[in-house]
Structures are given as structure tokens and as C-alpha cells.
Coordinates of C-alpha atoms in Angstrom, one line a residue:
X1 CA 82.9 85.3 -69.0
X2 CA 86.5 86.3 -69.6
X3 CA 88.4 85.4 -72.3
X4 CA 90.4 82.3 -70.7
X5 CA 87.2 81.0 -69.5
X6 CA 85.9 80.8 -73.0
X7 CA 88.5 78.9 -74.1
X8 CA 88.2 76.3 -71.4
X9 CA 84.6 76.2 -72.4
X10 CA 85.4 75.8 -76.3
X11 CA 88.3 73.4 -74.8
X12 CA 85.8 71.0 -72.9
X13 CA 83.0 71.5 -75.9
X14 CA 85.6 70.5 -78.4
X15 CA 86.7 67.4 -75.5
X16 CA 82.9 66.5 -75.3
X17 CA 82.1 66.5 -79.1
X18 CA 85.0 63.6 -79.6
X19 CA 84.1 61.3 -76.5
X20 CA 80.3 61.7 -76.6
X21 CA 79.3 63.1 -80.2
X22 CA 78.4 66.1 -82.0
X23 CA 75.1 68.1 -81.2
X24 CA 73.9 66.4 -84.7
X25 CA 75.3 63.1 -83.9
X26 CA 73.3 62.9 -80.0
X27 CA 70.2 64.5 -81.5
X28 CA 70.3 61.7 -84.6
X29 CA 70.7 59.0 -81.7
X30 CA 67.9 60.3 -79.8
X31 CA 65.7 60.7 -82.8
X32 CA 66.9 56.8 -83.3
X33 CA 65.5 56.2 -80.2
X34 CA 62.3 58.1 -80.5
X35 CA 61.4 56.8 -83.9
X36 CA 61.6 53.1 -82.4
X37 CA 60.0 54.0 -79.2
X38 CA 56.7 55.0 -81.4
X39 CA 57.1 52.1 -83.9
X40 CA 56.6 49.4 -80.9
X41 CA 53.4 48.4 -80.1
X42 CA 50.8 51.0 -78.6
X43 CA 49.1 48.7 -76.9
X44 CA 52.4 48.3 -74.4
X45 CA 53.3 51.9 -75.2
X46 CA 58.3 52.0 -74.5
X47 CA 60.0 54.8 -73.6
X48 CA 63.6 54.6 -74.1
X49 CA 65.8 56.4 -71.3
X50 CA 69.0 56.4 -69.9
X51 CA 72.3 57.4 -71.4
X52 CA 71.4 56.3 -74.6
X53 CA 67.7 57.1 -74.7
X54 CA 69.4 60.8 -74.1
X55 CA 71.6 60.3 -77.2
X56 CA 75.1 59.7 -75.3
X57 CA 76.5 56.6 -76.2
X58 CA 78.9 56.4 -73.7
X59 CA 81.9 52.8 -73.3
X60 CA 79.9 50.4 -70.9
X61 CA 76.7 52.2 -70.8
X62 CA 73.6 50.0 -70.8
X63 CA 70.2 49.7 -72.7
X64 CA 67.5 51.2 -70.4
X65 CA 63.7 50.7 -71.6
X66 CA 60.5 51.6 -70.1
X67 CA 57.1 49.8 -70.6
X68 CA 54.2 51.4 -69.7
X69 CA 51.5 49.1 -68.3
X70 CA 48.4 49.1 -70.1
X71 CA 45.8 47.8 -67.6
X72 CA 46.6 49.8 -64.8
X73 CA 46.4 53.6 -64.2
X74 CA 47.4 55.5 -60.5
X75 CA 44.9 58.5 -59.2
X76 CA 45.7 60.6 -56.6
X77 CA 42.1 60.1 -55.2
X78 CA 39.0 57.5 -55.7
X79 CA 37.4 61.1 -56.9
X80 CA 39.6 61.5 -59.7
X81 CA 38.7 57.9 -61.3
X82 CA 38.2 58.4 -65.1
X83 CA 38.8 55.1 -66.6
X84 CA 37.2 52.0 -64.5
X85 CA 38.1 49.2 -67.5
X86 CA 41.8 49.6 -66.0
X87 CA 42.7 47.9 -62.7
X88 CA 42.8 51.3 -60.7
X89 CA 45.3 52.6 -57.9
X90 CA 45.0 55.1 -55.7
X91 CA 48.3 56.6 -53.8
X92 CA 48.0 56.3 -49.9
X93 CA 50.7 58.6 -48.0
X94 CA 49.5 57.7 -44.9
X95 CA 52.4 55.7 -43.6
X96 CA 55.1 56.5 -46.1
X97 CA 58.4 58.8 -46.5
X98 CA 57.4 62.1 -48.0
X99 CA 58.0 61.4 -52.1
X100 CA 56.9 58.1 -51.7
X101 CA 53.4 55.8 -51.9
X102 CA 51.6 53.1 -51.5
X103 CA 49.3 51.8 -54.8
X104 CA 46.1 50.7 -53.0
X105 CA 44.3 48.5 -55.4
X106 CA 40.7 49.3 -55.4
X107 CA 38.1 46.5 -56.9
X108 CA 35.5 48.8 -58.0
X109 CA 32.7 47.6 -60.3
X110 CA 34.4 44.0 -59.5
X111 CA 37.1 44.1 -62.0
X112 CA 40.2 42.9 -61.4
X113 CA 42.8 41.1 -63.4
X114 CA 43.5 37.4 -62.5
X115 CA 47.4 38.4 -62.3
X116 CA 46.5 41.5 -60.0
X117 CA 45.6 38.4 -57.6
X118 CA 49.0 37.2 -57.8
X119 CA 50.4 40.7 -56.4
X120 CA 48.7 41.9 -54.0
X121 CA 49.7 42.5 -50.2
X122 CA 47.5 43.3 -47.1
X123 CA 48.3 45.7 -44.2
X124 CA 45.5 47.8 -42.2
X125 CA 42.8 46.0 -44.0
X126 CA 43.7 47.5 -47.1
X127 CA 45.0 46.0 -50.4
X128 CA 48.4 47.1 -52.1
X129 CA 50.3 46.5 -55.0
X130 CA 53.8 44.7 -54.2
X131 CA 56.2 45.8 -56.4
X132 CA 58.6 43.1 -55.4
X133 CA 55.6 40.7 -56.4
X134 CA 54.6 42.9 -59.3
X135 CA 58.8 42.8 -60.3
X136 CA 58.7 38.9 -59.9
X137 CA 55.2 38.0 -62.1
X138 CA 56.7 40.6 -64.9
X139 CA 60.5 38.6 -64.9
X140 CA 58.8 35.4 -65.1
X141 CA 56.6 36.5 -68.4
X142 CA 59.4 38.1 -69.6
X143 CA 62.0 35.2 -69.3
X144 CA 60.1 33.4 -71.5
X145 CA 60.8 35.8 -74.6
X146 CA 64.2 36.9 -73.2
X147 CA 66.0 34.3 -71.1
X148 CA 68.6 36.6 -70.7
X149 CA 66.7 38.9 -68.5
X150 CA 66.6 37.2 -65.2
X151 CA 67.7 39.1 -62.6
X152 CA 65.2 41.7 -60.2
X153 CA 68.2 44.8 -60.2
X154 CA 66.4 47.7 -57.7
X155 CA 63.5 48.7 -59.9
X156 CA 64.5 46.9 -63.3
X157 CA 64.6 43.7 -64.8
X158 CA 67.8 43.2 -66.4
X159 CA 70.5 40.4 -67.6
X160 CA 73.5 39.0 -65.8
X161 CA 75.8 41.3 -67.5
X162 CA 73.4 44.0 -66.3
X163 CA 73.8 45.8 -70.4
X164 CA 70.1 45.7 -70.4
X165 CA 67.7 47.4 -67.8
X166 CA 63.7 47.3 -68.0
X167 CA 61.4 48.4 -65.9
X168 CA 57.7 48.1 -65.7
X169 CA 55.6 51.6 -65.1
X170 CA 52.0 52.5 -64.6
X171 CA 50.7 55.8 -65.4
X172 CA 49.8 58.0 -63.0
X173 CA 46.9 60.6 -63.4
X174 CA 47.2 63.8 -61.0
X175 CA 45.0 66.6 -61.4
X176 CA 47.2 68.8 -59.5
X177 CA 50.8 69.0 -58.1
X178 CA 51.7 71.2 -55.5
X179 CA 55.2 71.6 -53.3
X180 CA 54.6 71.0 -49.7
X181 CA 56.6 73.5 -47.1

């Protein structure tokens, strides 16, 4: 690196460290983040992310959370089931874009959550999980704790002034992960 590089590079660190925060200062906010991520209730086990979940507090950024649903889990295959008291997903490519899938909801051993009714979509004779249904039940329990989050915003579940973003995930249990060619 030459010499006026460096500079530029000390230049833009130096730039950086006023609008965003020292390394000290983003790894306190992080830890901030962490330490109340763990303190929430394991049973409905948040992740913070986002700008601030990162430790960059930056003018207009927004609050982004991410709950991880308890009674569901995602396999890759019905052969990779480990936990049958969750309502279980398998991923079906079959007819999808490559990076994406379908959540087929299988009923084994006859369990399946009341709610999980409530969500469901048919195509091919097989059962999925709508996530626009899935979206829809989750804003409707939530307005009731948080009237302010009321609006379905891609993924999320956030408020009108969009400074809040939270979206619903379900673990996903691969045994393997490969690149395809």
C-alpha cells in the first residue's frame, strides 16, 4: 500500500470513527445487543440484527429483531426428523427458483398445532406453509401487545413509521450443505 493510500485509509478510518463509532463504542453496542438478546425469554429464543444488532447506530436506521419459532423446526428430508413434538417441515425444491423452498407441513404422529390449521395452503396434493398466512396470524397476535406494529413490510412485521422491523423464523436443521454447479 503506498504511502498516500494509507493516509486515505487513516483519513476514512478517522471519518468512520466520528459518524459511526469507535471499534470500542460498536463492539459495546453489539455486546448491548447480545446481552438483551439472551436475557429474553428462551422459550421464544431473539436475535437482534440489522444495523444496530451489528453495533452501527446509524441517523434513521431502524430496530430489526428476529424471533425464532419454537414449535416448528425445517429438515431437509422426512429422514432427517429428530424432534416429532415440533410441528415439522420438510423443504420441497421441486417447483421453486434455485435458493428458494417450499415448507411442506407433514402431520406425522397426528400432531399439529390448532394455528398450523389456520396457515396452511394446498397445491399438488400436498400441504405448505403460507408465509403470507403465517405473516398475517403472527401481526394479529402481535397487535395485541404492540398496536403499533401493524403493517406486513416484505418479510417483517413492522410499524407505520417502519423504525421497527420483526420477523418471524423457524429453524432449519440440514445435515449437509453443498454448492450446486
Amino acid at each position: 500500500m503506498s504511502k498516500t493510500d494509507k493516509i486515505k485509509s487513516l483519513e476514512f478510518y478517522t471519518y468512520l470513527c466520528q459518524k459511526v463509532g469507535s471499534e470500542e463504542i460498536v463492539r459495546s453496542r453489539r455486546l448491548i445487543y447480545t446481552i438483551g438478546d439472551i436475557a429474553m425469554d428462551n422459550n421464544f429464543p431473539r436475535i437482534s440484527s440489522g444495523s444496530k444488532g451489528e453495533g452501527l447506530n446509524f441517523k434513521g436506521s431502524d430496530t430489526d429483531l428476529m424471533f425464532i419459532e419454537p414449535n416448528y423446526r425445517v429438515y431437509e428430508s422426512v429422514s432427517d426428523v429428530t424432534n416429532r413434538r415440533k410441528v415439522i417441515l420438510t423443504m420441497d425444491t421441486e417447483e421453486t427458483p434455485p435458493c428458494f423452498t417450499y415448507l411442506r407441513i407433514l402431520n406425522s404422529n397426528g400432531f399439529l398445532h390448532g394455528f398450523t390449521e389456520q396457515m396452511r395452503q394446498q397445491k399438488n396434493g400436498k400441504v405448505f406453509l403460507s408465509s403470507e398466512l403465517f405473516k398475517t396470524y403472527r401481526l394479529g397476535q402481535l397487535v395485541l401487545a404492540l398496536p403499533m406494529l401493524k403493517n406486513i413490510h416484505g418479510p417483517c412485521i413492522s410499524d407505520d413509521l417502519e423504525q421497527h422491523d420483526i420477523a418471524y423464523c423457524i429453524k432449519c436443521d440440514i445435515t449437509s450443505a453443498t454448492m450446486g454447479q
